[in-house]
Coordinates of C-alpha atoms in Angstrom, one line a residue:
M1 CA -24.0 -6.1 -176.3
T2 CA -21.2 -8.5 -174.9
A3 CA -18.4 -8.1 -173.9
I4 CA -15.5 -10.8 -175.4
A5 CA -13.0 -10.0 -172.4
P6 CA -14.4 -12.4 -170.1
H7 CA -14.6 -15.7 -173.1
V8 CA -11.0 -15.2 -174.0
S9 CA -10.1 -14.8 -170.2
D10 CA -12.1 -18.3 -169.2
F11 CA -10.7 -19.5 -172.7
L12 CA -7.4 -18.8 -171.9
R13 CA -6.8 -20.0 -168.7
V14 CA -9.5 -22.4 -168.3
R15 CA -10.5 -24.0 -172.1
L16 CA -6.7 -24.1 -172.8
P17 CA -5.0 -25.5 -169.9
V18 CA -7.2 -27.3 -167.9
E19 CA -9.6 -29.0 -170.3
R20 CA -7.5 -29.2 -173.6
N21 CA -4.4 -29.5 -171.6
A22 CA -2.5 -27.2 -174.6
S23 CA 1.4 -26.5 -174.0
A24 CA 2.9 -23.2 -173.3
H25 CA 3.5 -22.4 -176.5
T26 CA 0.0 -22.7 -178.3
R27 CA -1.2 -20.9 -175.5
A28 CA 1.1 -18.3 -175.3
T29 CA 0.6 -18.1 -180.2
Y30 CA -3.4 -18.2 -179.7
S31 CA -2.7 -15.2 -176.9
H32 CA -0.3 -13.3 -179.6
A33 CA -3.1 -13.6 -182.4
F34 CA -6.1 -12.5 -179.8
M35 CA -4.1 -9.5 -178.9
L36 CA -3.5 -8.9 -183.1
L37 CA -6.7 -9.0 -183.5
F38 CA -8.1 -7.2 -180.6
E39 CA -5.7 -4.3 -181.9
F40 CA -6.6 -4.2 -184.9
A41 CA -10.4 -4.5 -184.2
A42 CA -10.5 -1.5 -181.6
R43 CA -8.0 0.2 -184.4
R44 CA -11.2 0.0 -186.8
L45 CA -13.8 0.7 -184.2
K46 CA -11.9 3.5 -182.6
C47 CA -12.4 1.8 -178.9
S48 CA -10.1 0.3 -176.5
P49 CA -9.6 -3.1 -176.4
S50 CA -10.6 -4.4 -173.0
G51 CA -14.4 -2.7 -174.8
L52 CA -14.5 -4.5 -177.5
K53 CA -18.0 -6.5 -177.7
L54 CA -18.2 -9.9 -179.0
E55 CA -21.1 -8.5 -181.4
Q56 CA -18.1 -6.3 -182.9
L57 CA -16.2 -9.2 -184.0
D58 CA -18.2 -10.7 -187.4
A59 CA -16.6 -12.5 -190.1
K60 CA -16.1 -9.3 -192.2
L61 CA -14.4 -7.6 -189.6
V62 CA -12.3 -11.3 -189.5
M63 CA -11.3 -11.2 -193.1
A64 CA -10.4 -7.6 -193.1
F65 CA -7.9 -8.9 -189.9
L66 CA -6.9 -11.6 -191.9
D67 CA -6.0 -9.0 -195.5
H68 CA -4.2 -6.5 -192.8
L69 CA -1.8 -9.2 -191.7
E70 CA -0.9 -10.2 -195.0
R71 CA -0.7 -6.9 -196.5
E72 CA 0.8 -4.9 -194.1
R73 CA 2.5 -7.5 -191.7
S74 CA 4.0 -9.6 -194.4
N75 CA 2.6 -12.6 -193.0
G76 CA 3.2 -15.6 -194.9
I77 CA 0.1 -17.7 -195.1
S78 CA 0.7 -20.4 -193.2
S79 CA 1.4 -17.9 -190.1
R80 CA -2.2 -16.6 -191.7
N81 CA -3.8 -19.8 -191.4
A82 CA -2.5 -20.5 -187.8
R83 CA -4.2 -16.9 -186.2
L84 CA -7.6 -17.5 -188.3
A85 CA -7.3 -21.6 -186.6
A86 CA -6.6 -19.6 -183.1
I87 CA -9.9 -17.4 -183.8
K88 CA -12.0 -20.1 -185.1
S89 CA -10.8 -21.9 -182.2
L90 CA -12.3 -19.5 -179.6
F91 CA -15.9 -18.9 -181.8
R92 CA -16.1 -23.1 -181.2
Y93 CA -15.8 -22.1 -177.4
I94 CA -18.2 -19.2 -177.6
E95 CA -21.3 -21.2 -179.5
H96 CA -21.3 -23.4 -176.2
R97 CA -21.5 -20.3 -173.8
V98 CA -23.5 -17.3 -176.1
P99 CA -26.8 -19.2 -178.1
A100 CA -27.2 -15.4 -179.9
A101 CA -24.1 -15.1 -181.7
L102 CA -24.4 -19.1 -183.2
D103 CA -24.9 -17.2 -186.4
Q104 CA -22.0 -14.8 -186.2
V105 CA -20.0 -18.2 -185.1
R106 CA -21.4 -19.8 -187.8
R107 CA -20.5 -17.3 -190.6
I108 CA -16.5 -16.7 -188.6
L109 CA -16.5 -21.0 -189.0
A110 CA -16.9 -20.9 -192.5
I111 CA -14.3 -18.0 -193.5
P112 CA -11.8 -21.3 -195.7
T113 CA -8.1 -21.2 -195.0
K114 CA -6.1 -20.0 -197.4
R115 CA -4.0 -22.5 -200.2
S116 CA -0.5 -22.0 -200.5
T117 CA 1.5 -23.2 -203.5
S118 CA 3.8 -26.2 -203.2
R119 CA 7.4 -25.6 -203.4

């Protein structure tokens, strides 16, 4: 199994600030989204966030996380979609680094954003 931690560290320390020239605000927002995801996954899988493996973060778990955001954290659709965008960005990065995870990445990238009703 592949540890997710090195990929997340490289994504936050190199990919976003150096390669994508992302703002500090974007980096903080993505970091917070990952913190929420990893805390949720660790509770569900009964392990520490640092012990999470890439293979454990599948589309089913991501969907459960998004549902958790809406139902238990009372996040609105725009917050849910912003966190999904951060997760998809990370997995687009991972797909070029871990070829064995291509199907897993494809399934996560296929998760649709949620439409909100207009005001």
